[in-house]
XYZ file of C-alpha atoms in Angstrom:
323
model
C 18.962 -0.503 22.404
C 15.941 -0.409 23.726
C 16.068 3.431 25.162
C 16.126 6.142 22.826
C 18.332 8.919 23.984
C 18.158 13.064 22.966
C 20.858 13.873 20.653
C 21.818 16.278 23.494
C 22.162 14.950 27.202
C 22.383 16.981 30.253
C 25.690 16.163 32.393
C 24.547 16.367 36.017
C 27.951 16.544 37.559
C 27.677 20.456 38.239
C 24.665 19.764 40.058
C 27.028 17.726 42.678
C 28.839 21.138 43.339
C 31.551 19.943 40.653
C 34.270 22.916 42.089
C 32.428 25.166 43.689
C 29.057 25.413 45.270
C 25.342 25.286 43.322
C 22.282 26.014 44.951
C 19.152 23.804 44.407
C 17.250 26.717 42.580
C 19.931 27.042 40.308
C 19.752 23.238 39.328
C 15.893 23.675 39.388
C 16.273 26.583 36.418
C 18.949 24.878 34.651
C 16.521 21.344 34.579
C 13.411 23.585 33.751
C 15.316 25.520 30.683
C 16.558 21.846 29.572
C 13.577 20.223 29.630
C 11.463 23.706 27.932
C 14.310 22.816 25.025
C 13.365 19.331 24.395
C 16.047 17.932 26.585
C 14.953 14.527 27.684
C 17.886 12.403 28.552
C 19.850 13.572 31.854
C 23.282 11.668 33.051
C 24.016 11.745 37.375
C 26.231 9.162 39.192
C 26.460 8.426 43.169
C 30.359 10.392 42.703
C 28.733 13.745 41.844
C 28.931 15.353 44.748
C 28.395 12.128 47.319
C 25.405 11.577 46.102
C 23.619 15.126 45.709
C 23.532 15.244 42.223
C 21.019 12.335 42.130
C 19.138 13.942 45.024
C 18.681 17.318 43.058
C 17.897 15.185 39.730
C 15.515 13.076 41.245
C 14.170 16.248 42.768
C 13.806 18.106 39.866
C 12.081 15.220 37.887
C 9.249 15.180 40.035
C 6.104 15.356 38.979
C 7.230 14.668 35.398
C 5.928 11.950 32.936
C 7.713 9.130 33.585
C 7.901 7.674 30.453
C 8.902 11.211 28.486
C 12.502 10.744 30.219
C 15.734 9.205 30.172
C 17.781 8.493 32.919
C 21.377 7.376 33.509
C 23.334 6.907 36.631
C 26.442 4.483 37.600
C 27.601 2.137 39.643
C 31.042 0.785 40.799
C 31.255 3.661 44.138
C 29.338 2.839 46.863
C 28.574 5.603 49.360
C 29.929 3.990 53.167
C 28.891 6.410 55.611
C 31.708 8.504 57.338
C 31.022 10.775 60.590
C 34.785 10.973 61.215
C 34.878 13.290 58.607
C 31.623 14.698 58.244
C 33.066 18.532 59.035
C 35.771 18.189 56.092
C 34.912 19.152 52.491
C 34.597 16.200 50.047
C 38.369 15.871 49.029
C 37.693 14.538 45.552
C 36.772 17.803 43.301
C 33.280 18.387 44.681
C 32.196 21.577 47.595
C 30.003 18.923 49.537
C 30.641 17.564 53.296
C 32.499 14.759 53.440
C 30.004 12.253 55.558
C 30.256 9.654 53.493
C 33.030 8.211 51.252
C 33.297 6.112 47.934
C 34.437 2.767 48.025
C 35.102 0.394 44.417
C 32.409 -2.127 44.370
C 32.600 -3.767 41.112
C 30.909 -7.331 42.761
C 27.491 -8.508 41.855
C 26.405 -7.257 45.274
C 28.123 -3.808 45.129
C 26.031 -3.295 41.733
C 22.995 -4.446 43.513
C 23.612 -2.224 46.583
C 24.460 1.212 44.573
C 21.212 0.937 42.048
C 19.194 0.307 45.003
C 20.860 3.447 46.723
C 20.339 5.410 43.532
C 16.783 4.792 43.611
C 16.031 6.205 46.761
C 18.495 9.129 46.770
C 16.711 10.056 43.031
C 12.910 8.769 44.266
C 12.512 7.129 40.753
C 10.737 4.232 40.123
C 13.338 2.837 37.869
C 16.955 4.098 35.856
C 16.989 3.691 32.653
C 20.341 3.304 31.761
C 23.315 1.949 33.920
C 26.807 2.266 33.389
C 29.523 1.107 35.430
C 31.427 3.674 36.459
C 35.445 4.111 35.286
C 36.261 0.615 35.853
C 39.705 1.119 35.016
C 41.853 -0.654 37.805
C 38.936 -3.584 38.152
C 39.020 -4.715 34.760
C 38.971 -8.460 35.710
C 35.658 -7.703 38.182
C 34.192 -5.952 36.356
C 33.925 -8.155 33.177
C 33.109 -11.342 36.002
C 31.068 -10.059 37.917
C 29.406 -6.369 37.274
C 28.755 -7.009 34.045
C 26.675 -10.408 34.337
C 24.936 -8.873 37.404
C 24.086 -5.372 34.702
C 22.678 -8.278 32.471
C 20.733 -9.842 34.819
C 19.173 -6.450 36.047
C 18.277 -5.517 31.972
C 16.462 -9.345 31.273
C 14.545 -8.726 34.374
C 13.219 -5.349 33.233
C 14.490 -3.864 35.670
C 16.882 -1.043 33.863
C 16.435 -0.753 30.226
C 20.556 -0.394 29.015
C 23.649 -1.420 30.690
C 27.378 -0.594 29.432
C 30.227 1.402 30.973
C 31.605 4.948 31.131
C 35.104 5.921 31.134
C 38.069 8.607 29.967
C 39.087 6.124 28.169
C 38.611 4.371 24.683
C 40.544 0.989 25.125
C 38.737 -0.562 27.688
C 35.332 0.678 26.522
C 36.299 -1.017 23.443
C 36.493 -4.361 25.054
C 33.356 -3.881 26.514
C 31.121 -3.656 23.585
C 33.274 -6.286 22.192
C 33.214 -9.186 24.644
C 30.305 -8.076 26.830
C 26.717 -7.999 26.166
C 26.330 -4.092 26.717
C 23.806 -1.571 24.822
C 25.705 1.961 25.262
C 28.895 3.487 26.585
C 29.887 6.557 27.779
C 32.976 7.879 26.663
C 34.535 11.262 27.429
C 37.448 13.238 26.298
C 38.510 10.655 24.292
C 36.803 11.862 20.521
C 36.603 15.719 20.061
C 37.635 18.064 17.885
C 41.342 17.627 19.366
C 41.774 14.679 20.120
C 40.420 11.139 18.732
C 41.824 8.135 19.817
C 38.033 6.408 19.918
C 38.395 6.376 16.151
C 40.706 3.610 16.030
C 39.369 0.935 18.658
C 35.689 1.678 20.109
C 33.751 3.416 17.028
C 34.395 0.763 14.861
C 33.351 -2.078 16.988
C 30.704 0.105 17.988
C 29.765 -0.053 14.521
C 29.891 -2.888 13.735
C 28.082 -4.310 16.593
C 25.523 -1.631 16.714
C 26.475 -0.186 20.060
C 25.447 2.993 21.115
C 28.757 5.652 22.390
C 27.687 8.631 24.329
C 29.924 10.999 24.006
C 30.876 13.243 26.833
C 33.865 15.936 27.910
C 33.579 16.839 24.484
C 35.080 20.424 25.330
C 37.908 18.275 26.860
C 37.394 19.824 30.096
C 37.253 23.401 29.012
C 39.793 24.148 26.419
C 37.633 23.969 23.779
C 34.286 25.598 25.606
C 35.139 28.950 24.934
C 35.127 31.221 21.317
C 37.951 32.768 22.192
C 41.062 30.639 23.931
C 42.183 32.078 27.211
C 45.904 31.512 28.728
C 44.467 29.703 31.494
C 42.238 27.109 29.662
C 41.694 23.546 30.734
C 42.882 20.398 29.180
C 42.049 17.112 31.054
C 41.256 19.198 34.451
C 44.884 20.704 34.526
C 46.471 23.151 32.864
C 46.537 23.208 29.039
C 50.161 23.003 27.454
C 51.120 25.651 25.230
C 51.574 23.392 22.360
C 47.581 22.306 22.569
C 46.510 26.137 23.543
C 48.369 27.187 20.166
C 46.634 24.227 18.200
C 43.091 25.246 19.875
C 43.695 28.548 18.600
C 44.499 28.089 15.346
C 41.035 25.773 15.184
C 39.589 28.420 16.360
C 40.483 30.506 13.557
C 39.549 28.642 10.898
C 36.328 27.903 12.492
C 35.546 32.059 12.476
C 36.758 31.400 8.792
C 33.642 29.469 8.121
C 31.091 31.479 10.258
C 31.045 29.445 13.625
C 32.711 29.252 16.954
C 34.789 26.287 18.285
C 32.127 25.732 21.201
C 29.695 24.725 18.262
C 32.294 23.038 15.725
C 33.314 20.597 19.067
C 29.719 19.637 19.351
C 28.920 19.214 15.545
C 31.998 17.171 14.935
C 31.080 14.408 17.257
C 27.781 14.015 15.873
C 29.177 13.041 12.218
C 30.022 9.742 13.537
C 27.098 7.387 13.041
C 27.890 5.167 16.095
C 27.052 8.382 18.461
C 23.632 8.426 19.851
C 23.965 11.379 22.544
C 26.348 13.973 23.420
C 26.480 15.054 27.279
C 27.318 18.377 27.937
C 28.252 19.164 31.856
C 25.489 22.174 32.500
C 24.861 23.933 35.517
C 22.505 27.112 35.055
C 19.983 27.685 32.895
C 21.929 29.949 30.895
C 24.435 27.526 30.223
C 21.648 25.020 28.898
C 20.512 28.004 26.520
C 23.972 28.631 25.236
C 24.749 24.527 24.848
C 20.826 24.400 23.307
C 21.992 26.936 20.726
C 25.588 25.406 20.011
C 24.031 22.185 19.573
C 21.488 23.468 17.041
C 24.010 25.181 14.992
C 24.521 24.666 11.272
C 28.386 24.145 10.483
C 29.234 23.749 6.743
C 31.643 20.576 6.272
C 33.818 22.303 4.448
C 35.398 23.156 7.937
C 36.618 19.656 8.544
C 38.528 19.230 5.271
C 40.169 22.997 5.422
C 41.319 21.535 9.426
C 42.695 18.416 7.763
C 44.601 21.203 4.822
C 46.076 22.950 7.735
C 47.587 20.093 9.407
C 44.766 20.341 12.289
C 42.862 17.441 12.042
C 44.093 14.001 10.626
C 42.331 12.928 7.315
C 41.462 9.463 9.006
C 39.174 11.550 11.442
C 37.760 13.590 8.506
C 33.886 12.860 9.060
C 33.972 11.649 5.321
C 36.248 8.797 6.205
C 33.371 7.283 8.580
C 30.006 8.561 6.560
């Protein structure tokens, strides 16, 4: 791949007003404390908050060198304006008005369209890396026609890495094994709790020297936090009881070994070669700080094989059976 990407990314879906609202000097001190850490690789898409998460991306790169920077943005929602319901809130998990609305666009000219808008919503010159954005129910277009229109775009020197991101590992799979992609993005799908990537898209990621991104590795929250509250997050609903005992008990044996679960989650996605990046959803500045110093913490590997003695972690997803 011909971008290199900073082992930590900065998820610019809070910066849409993901659930609540975010005000543009907040996103201005969050980019400034990422970028002070050595943060140089920063994920948006035109869905973050109807486009204003590119806006306040684009806005906060400004003035910045160019080529110190990666950038990654999506396409597969094109942004239709919508008066009608300009005085509604966006209905779809973000506090923005609703004048304008996503439509799937998975054609050749719905790629074309939705970089072109991402340019001038961000003001950059080019994006570096383009995903298409959960393709899930356009499988068939996508491969057809997204993907050969993605290829076109990188031979032309136009973006520098093309793949696909998605909650999913299947599908992501088939991409990097019958398309010509560079990277995907895959979230939720290997963490700490939960890794399904480890038997379809690491391998062939492996193998054909793919670069996975991994993001949601908190799994929406339930694994963000030292201490597990009753009301965590699993997926964006509530967590089972089942899972919030499990987290717990992880938890525990994390404190065991002299580190919190926030940090163990971000360390244990790292021990698989094929990952290039993780993207951590940030939204202040002192949210970067605390992800900076998760990131940077040391956690002894003898945490993953006391998991796999407790019954918490299956020996196949021991880091040792992937070194």
């Amino acid at each position: 791949m011909n971008v290199r990407l900073t082992s930590l990314g900065y998820g610019a879906a809070q910066a849409g007003n993901l659930y609540r609202p975010t005000t543009d000097a907040e996103t201005q001190e969050a980019f400034d404390a990422a970028w002070d850490a050595g943060v140089r690789y920063f994920d948006t898409a035109p869905h973050y908050g109807l486009g204003l998460s590119e806006r306040r991306l684009g806005a906060s790169l400004a003035g910045r060198p160019r080529d110190e920077y990666v950038v990654s943005t999506k396409v597969g929602r094109l942004l239709v304006p919508s008066p009608e319901t300009a005085h509604l809130k966006d209905p779809d998990m973000f506090d923005v008005p609703a004048d304008v609305r996503r439509v799937w666009d998975f054609s050749r000219d719905g790629v074309l369209r939705s970089l072109e808008a991402s340019l001038e919503r961000t003001g950059l010159d080019r994006v570096d890396v383009v995903y298409l954005h959960d393709p899930d129910d356009h499988e068939e277009q996508a491969f057809a026609e997204a993907v050969p229109a993605l290829v076109e775009l990188r031979e032309q020197g136009v973006v520098g890495a093309i793949g696909a991101g998605m909650n999913q590992s299947a599908m992501l799979a088939r991409f990097v094994a019958e398309a010509d992609v560079d990277v995907v993005m895959c979230a939720g799908r290997f963490t700490l709790l939960e890794q399904p990537a480890l038997t379809d898209l690491l391998p062939v990621a492996a193998e054909r020297g793919a670069a996975v991104v991994v993001a949601g590795v908190y799994n929406s929250g339930l694994l963000a936090r030292d201490v597990v509250p009753d009301d965590a997050t699993y997926d964006y609903a509530q967590a089972p009881a089942a899972l919030l005992d499990r987290t717990r008990r992880i938890a525990e044996a994390c404190a065991e070994h002299g580190v919190t679960l926030p940090q163990a989650a971000l360390a244990y996605v790292r021990t698989h070669p094929a990952v290039a990046s993780t993207v951590v959803g940030l939204r202040t500045a002192d949210q970067v700080r605390q992800a900076v110093d998760r990131h940077a913490a040391v956690v002894p590997t003898d945490l993953w094989t006391d998991l796999v003695g407790r019954g918490l972690l299956d020996p196949e997803a021991h880091p040792d059976a992937f070194a």
